[in-house]
Coordinates of C-alpha atoms and ligand atoms in Angstrom, one line a residue:
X1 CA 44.1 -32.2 -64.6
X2 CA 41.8 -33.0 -62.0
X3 CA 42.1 -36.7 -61.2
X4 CA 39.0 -39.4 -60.0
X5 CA 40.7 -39.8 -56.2
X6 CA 41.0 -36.1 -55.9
X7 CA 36.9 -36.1 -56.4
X8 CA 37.0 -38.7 -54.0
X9 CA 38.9 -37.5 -51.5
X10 CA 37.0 -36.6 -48.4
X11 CA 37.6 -34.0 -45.5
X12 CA 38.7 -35.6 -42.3
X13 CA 37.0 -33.7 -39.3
X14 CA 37.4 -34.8 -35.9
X15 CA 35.0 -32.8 -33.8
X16 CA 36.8 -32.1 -30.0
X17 CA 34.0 -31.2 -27.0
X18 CA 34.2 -31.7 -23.4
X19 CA 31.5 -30.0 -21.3
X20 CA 28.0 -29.5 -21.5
X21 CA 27.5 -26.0 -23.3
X22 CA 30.0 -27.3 -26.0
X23 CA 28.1 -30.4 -26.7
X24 CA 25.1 -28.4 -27.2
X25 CA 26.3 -26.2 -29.7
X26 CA 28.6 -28.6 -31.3
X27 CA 25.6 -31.3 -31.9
X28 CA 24.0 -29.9 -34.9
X29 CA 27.4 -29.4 -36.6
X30 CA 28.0 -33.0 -35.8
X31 CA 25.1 -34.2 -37.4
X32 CA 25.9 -31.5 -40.2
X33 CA 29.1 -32.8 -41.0
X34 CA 27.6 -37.0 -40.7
X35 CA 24.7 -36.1 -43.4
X36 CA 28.0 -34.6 -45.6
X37 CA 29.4 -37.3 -48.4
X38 CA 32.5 -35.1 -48.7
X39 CA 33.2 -35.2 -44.9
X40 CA 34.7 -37.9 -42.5
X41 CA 33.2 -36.9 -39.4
X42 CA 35.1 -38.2 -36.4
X43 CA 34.1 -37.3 -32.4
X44 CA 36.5 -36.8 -29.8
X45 CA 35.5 -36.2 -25.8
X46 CA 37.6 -35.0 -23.2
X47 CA 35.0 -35.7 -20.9
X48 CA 36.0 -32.8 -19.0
X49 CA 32.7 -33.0 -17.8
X50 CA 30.9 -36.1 -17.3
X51 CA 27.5 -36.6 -16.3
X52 CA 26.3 -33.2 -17.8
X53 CA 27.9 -34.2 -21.2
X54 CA 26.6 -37.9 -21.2
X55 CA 23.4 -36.2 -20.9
X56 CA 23.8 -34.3 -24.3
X57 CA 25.4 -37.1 -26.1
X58 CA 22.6 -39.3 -25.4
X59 CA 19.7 -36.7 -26.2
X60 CA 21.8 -36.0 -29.8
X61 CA 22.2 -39.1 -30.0
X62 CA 26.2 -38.9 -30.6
X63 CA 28.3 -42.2 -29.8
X64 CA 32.1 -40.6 -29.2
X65 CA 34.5 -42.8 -31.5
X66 CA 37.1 -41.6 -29.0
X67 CA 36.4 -40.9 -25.3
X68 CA 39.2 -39.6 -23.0
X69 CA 37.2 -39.5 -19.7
X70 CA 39.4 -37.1 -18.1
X71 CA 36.7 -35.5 -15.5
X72 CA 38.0 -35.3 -11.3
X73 CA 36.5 -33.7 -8.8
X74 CA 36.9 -30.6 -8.3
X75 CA 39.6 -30.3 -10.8
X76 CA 42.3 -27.7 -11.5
X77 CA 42.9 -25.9 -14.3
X78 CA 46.3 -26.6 -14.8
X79 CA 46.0 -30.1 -14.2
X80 CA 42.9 -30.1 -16.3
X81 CA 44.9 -28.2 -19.1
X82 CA 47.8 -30.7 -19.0
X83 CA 45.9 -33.8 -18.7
X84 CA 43.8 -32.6 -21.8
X85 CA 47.2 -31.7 -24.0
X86 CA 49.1 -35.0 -23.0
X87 CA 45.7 -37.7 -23.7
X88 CA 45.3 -35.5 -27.2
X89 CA 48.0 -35.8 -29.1
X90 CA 48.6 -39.3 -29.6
X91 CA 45.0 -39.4 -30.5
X92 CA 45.7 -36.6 -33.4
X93 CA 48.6 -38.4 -34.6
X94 CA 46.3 -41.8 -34.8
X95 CA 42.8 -39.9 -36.2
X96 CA 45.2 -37.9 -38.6
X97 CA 42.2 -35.5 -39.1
X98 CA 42.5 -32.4 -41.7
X99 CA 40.8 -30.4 -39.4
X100 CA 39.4 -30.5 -36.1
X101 CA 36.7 -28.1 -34.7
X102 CA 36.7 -26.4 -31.2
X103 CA 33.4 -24.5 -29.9
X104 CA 33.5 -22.0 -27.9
X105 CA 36.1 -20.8 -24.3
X106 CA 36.4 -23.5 -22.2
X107 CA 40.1 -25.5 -20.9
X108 CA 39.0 -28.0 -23.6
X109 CA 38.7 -25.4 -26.4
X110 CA 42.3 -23.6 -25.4
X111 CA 44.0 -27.1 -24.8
X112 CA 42.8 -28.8 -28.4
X113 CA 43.5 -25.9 -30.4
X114 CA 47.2 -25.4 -29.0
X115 CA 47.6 -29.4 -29.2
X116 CA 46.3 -29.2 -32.8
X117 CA 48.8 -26.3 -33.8
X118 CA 51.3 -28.6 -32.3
X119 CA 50.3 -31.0 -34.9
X120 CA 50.2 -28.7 -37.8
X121 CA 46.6 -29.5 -38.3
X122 CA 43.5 -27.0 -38.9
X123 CA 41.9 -25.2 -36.7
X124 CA 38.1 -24.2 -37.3
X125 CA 37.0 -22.3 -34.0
X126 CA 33.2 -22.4 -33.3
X127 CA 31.9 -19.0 -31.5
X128 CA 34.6 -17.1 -32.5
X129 CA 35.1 -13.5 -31.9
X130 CA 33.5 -13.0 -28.7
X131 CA 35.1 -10.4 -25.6
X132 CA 34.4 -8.7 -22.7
X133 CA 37.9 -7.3 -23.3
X134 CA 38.4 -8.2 -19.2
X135 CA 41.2 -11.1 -18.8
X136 CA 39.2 -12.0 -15.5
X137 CA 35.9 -11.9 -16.6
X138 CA 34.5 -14.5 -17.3
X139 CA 37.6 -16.4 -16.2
X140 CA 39.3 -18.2 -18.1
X141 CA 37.0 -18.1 -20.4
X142 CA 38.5 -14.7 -22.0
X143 CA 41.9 -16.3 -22.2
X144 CA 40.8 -19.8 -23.5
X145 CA 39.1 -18.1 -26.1
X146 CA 41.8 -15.8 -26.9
X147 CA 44.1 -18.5 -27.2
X148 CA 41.7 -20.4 -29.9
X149 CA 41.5 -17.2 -31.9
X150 CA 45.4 -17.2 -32.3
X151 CA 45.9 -21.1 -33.2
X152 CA 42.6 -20.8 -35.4
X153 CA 42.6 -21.2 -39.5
X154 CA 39.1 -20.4 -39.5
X155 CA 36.8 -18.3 -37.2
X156 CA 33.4 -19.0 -37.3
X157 CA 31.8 -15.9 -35.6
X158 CA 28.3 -15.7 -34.7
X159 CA 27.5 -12.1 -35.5
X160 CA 29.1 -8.9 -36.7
X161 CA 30.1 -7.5 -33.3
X162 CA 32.3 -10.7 -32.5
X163 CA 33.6 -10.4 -36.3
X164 CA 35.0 -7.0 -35.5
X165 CA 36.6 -8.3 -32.9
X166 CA 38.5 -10.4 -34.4
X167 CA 39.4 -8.2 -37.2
X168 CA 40.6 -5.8 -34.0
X169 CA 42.6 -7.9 -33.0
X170 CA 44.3 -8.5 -36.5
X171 CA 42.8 -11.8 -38.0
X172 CA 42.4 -11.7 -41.5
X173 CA 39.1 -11.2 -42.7
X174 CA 39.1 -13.8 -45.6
X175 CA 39.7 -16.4 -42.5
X176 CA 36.5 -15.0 -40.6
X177 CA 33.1 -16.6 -41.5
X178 CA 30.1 -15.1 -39.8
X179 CA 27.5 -18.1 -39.5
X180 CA 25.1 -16.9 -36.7
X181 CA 25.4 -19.0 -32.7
X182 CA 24.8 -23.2 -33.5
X183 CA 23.2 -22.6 -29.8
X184 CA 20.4 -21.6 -32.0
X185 CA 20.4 -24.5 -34.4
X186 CA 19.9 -26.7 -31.1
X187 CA 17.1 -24.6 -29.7
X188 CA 15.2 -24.8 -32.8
X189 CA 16.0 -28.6 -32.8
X190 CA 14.8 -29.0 -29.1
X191 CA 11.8 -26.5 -29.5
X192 CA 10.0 -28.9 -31.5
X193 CA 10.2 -31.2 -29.3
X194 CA 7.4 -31.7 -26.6
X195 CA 7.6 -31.0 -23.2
X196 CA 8.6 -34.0 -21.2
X197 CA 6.4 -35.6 -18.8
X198 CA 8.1 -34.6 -16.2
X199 CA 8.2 -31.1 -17.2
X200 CA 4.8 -30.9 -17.5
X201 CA 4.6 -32.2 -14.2
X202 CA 5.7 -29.9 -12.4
X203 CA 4.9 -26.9 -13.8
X204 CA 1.3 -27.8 -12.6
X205 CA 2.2 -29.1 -9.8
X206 CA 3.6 -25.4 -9.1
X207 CA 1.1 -23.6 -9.9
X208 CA 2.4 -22.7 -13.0
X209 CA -0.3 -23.9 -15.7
X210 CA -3.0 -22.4 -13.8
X211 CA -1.4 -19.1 -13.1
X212 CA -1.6 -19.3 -9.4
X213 CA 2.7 -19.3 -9.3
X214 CA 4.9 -17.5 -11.6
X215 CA 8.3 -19.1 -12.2
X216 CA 11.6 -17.7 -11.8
X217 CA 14.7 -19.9 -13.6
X218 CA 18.1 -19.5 -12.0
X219 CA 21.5 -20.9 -12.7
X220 CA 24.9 -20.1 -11.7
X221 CA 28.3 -21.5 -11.5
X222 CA 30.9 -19.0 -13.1
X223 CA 34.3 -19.4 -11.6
X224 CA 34.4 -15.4 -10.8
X225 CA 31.4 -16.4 -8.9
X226 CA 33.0 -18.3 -6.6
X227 CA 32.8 -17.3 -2.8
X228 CA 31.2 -13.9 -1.9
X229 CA 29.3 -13.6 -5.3
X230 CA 27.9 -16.8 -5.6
X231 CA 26.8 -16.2 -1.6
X232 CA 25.3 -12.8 -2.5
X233 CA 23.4 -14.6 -5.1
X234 CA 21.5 -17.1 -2.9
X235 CA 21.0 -14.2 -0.2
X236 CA 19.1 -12.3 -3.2
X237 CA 17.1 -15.9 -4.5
X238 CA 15.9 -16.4 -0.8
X239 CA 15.0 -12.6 -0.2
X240 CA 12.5 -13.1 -3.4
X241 CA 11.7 -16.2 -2.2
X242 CA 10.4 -14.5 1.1
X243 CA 8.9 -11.4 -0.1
X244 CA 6.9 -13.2 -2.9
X245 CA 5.7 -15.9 -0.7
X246 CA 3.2 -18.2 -2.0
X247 CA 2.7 -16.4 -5.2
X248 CA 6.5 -17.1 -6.7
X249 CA 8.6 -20.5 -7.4
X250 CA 11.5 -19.9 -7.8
X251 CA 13.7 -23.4 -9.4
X252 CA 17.5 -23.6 -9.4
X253 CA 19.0 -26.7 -11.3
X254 CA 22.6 -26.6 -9.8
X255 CA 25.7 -27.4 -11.3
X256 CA 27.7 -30.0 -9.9
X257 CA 30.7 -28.3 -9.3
X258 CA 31.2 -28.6 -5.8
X259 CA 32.2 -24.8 -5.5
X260 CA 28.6 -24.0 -6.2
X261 CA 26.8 -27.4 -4.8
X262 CA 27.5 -26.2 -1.4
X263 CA 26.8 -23.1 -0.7
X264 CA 23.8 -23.3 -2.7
X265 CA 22.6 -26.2 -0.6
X266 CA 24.0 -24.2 2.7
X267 CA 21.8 -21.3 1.9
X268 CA 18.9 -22.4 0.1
X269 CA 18.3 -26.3 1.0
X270 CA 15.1 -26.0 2.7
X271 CA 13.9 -22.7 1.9
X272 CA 10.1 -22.2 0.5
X273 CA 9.4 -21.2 -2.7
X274 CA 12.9 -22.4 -3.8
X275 CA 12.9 -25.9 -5.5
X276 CA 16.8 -26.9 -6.1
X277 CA 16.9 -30.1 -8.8
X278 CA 19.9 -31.3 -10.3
X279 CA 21.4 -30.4 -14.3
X280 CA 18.7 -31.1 -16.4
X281 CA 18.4 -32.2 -19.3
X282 CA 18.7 -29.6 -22.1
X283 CA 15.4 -30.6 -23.3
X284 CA 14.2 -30.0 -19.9
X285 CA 15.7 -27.3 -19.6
X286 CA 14.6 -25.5 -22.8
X287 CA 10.9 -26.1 -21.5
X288 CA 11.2 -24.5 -18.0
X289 CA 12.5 -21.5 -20.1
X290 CA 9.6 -21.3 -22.0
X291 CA 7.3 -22.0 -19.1
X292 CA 9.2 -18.9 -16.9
X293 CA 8.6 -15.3 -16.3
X294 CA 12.2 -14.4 -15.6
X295 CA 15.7 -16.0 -15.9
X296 CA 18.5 -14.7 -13.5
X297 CA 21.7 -16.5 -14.7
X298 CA 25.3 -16.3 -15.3
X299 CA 25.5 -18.5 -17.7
X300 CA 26.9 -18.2 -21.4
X301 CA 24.4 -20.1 -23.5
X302 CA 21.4 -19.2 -21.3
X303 CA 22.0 -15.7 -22.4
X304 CA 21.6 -16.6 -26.2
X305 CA 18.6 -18.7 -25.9
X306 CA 16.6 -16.5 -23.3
X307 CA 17.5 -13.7 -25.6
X308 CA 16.1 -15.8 -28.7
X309 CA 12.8 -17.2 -26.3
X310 CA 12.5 -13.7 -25.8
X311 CA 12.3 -14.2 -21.8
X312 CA 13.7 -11.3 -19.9
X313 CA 17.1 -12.6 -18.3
X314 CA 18.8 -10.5 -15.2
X315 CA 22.4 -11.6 -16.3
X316 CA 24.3 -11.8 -13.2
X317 CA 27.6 -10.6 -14.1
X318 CA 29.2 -6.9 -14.5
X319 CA 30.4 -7.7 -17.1
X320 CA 29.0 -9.6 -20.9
X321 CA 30.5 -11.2 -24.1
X322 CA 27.5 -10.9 -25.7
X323 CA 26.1 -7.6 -25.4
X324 CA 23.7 -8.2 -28.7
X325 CA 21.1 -9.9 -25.8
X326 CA 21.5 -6.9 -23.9
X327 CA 21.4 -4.4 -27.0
X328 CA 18.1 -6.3 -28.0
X329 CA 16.8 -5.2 -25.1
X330 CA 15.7 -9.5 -23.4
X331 CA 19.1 -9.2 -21.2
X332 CA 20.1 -7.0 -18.2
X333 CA 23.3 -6.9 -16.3
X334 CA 22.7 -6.8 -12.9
X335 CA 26.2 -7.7 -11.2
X336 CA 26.0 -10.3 -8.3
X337 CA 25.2 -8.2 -5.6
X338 CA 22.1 -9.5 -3.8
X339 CA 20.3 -6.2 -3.3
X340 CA 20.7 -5.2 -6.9
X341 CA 19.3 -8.7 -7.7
X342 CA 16.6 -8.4 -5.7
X343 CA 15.5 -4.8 -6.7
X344 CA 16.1 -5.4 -10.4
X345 CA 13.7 -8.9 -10.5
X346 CA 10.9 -7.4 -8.1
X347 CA 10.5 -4.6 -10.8
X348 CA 10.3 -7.1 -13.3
X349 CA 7.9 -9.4 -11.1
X350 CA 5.9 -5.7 -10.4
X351 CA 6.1 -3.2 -12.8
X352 CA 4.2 -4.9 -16.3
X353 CA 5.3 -2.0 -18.6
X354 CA 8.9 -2.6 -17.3
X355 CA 8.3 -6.7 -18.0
X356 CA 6.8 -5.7 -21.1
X357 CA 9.6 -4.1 -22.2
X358 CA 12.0 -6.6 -22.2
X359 CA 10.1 -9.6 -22.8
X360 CA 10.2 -9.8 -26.8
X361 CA 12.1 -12.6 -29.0
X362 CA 15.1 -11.0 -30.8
X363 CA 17.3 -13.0 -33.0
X364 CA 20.8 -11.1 -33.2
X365 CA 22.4 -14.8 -32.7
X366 CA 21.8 -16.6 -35.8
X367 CA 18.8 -17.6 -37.8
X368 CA 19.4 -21.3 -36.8
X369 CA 21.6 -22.2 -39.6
X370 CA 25.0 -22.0 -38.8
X371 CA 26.0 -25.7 -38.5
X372 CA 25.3 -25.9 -42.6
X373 CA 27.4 -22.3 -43.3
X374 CA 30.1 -24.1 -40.6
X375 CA 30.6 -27.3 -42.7
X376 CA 30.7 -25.5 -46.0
X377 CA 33.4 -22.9 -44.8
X378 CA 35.5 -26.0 -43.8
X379 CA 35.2 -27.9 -47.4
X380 CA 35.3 -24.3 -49.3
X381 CA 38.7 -23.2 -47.3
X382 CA 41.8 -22.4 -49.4
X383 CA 45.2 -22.3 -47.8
Ligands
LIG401 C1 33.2 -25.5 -17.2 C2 33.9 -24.5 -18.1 C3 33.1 -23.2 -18.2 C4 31.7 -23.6 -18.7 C5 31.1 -24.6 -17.8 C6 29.8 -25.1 -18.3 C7 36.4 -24.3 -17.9 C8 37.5 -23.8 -17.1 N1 35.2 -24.0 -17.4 O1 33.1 -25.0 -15.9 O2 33.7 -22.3 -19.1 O3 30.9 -22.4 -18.6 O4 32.0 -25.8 -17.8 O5 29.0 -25.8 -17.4 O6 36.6 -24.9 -18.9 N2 31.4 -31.8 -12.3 C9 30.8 -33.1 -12.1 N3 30.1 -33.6 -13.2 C10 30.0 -33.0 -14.3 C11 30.5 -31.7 -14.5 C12 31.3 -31.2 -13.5 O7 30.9 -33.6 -11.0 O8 29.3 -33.6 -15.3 C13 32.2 -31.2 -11.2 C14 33.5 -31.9 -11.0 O9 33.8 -31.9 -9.6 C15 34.5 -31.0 -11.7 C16 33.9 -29.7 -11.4 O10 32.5 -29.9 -11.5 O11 35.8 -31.2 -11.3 C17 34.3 -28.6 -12.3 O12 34.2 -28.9 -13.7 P1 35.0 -28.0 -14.8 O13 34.7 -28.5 -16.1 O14 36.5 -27.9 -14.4 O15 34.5 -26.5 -14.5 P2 33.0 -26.0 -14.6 O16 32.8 -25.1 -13.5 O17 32.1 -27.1 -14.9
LIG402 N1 21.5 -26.3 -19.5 C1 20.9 -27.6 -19.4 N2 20.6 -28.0 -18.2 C2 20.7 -27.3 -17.0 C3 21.3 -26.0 -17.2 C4 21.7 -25.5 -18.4 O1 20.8 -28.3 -20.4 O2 20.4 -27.7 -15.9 C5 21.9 -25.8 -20.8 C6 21.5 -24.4 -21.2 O3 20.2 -24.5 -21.8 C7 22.6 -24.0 -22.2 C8 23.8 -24.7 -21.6 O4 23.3 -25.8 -20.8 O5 22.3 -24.5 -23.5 C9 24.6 -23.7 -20.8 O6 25.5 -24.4 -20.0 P1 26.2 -23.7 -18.8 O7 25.4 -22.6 -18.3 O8 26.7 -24.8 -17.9 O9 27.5 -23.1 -19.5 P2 27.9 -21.7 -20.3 O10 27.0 -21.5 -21.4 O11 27.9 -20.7 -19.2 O12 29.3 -22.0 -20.7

């Protein structure tokens, strides 16, 4: 017989993020699983980054109840890693949660979910599923990921293609819940909002309102990238930047890791046509998108959105988890070597039918409600 404090009894879900990209995508799941009577919706940062995440908490809106600010510069993985597994646990055995949810590959992902297993608590894995099938690429990324797949209890997958890969790889399919990419739920959220001032600003002050400039977005920082391919790169941004002269900007918000701070600055400090800002803010962000002709990027989530703003992306990688972008037609891989760069974006910039061709909104990530589909898979789960 069902009794009143089983009714009563909520789900305790302690959220666990740590960088930028994860805050994005985990925010509307956050405020999901706040605006859910049945759920207990706690927040945990590692704070394995720190001014890039404070800049997504305080756009959401999201007040950490526990926050373990464990950011150093230039910090290694394996101190990252043990750092992250050592601050959790006594925070697990305090919050006591039912569950707590992971997004996506990073140290912070792979470390939670193995402390979590230690603790014989759930595991509900955000962007689930997805493989280059290449242990180094990106790296770790494929092995963090990997790693939350095995300690998971649920995998919510963002499409079919990463759904097979988990059943590949031998997860049962009753644990796999495809939900479509949250990084869609925040670009819808963020779309609506205007452009900032700033924004605005400087897209006329480049030329860019009035058509006189085009506008080219770039970031990178993948850790394969380091050295020689983040070098090759900036050759390629500053060999546009010279050949389109006057009638190209060309703007490069740079990470803060100091492996890409400087030999970005090195190479491209000073150069014409390039403008190099600092992280932006994701609102920001989402507006100079919207405002460019081309993205060339390495990034994850950048690959989702420009796939879903429908802006043609030169994905500078050999190698990509999430070849939906690519199937749809928006994204290209283009490798990191400059002249490949620079010959794939100046038939973009020249040839219209070729622009033309890739520069249509597809939606193979999600439809923009996955957060809702995410909370109800945690409260409908059966052990
Ligand atoms: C991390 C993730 C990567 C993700 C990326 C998103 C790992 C191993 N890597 O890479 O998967 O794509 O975040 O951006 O989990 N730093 C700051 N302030 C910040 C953030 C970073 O100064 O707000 C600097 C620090 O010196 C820090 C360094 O960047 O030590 C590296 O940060 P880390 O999180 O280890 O790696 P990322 O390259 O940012
Ligand atoms: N982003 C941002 N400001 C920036 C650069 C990126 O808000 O200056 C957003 C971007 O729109 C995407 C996310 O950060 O949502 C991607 O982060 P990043 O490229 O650092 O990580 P990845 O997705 O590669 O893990």
């Amino acid at each position: 017989m069902e009794r009143i404090s089983d009714r009563m009894k909520t789900t305790r879900v302690l959220s666990i993020f740590g960088t930028r990209p994860e805050a994005i995508k985990m925010a509307p799941v956050v405020l999901a699983l706040n605006e859910n009577a049945g759920v207990e919706s706690r927040v945990c940062v590692t704070a394995q980054h720190r001014e890039m995440l404070d800049q997504v908490l305080q756009l959401f809106d999201i007040q950490p109840d526990v926050d373990l600010n464990l950011m150093r510069p230039n910090q290694n993985l394996s101190e990252l890693t043990a750092q992250i597994l050592q601050s959790l646990d006594p925070i697990l055995t305090q919050e006591k949660p039912d569950w707590i949810l992971v997004q996506g590959d990073t140290t912070t992902v792979m470390a939670a979910s193995l402390a979590a297993f230690y603790r014989g608590i759930h595991v509900g894995h955000v962007e689930a599923g997805l493989r280059t099938g290449d242990k180094h690429q990106p790296f770790p990324e494929e092995l963090n990921r990997r790693i939350a797949s095995v300690t998971a209890d649920l995998h919510f997958a963002p499409t079919n293609l990463s759904r097979e890969n988990l059943l590949r790889e031998g997860i049962d399919e009753r644990r796999i819940l495809v939900t479509g990419n949250t990084a869609i739920d925040a670009l819808k959220l963020i779309t609506a909002k205007p452009a900032p001032d700033l924004v605005s600003g400087w897209i006329k002050e480049w030329g860019i309102t009035d058509g006189s400039k085009r506008l080219v977005l770039v970031t990178a920082h993948r850790r394969e990238n380091f050295g020689e391919p983040i070098k090759q790169i900036c050759l390629a941004i500053k060999q546009l930047a010279e050949r389109y002269g006057e009638s190209l900007e060309i703007v490069y918000p740079v990470h803060l890791n100091p492996n890409i701070q400087e030999p970005v600055k090195n190479i491209l400090g000073g150069q014409n046509g390039v403008t190099l800002l600092p992280p932006l803010e994701y609102v920001a962000l989402v507006h100079l998108m919207k405002a460019a002709t081309l993205i060339l990027t390495d990034s994850g989530g950048i690959q989702e959105e420009a796939t879903g703003l429908g802006k043609p992306a030169l994905v500078l990688r050999d190698k990509t988890e999430r070849p939906e972008g690519v199937t749809a037609g928006v994204l290209k891989l283009v490798g990191t070597e400059a002249p490949r760069i620079v010959a794939e974006a100046s038939r973009l910039l020249d040839d219209r039918t070729a622009y033309e061709t890739m520069a249509h909104a597809a939606n193979p990530f999600g439809d923009g409600n996955a957060a809702q589909r995410i909370v109800k898979g945690i409260l409908d789960f059966q052990p």
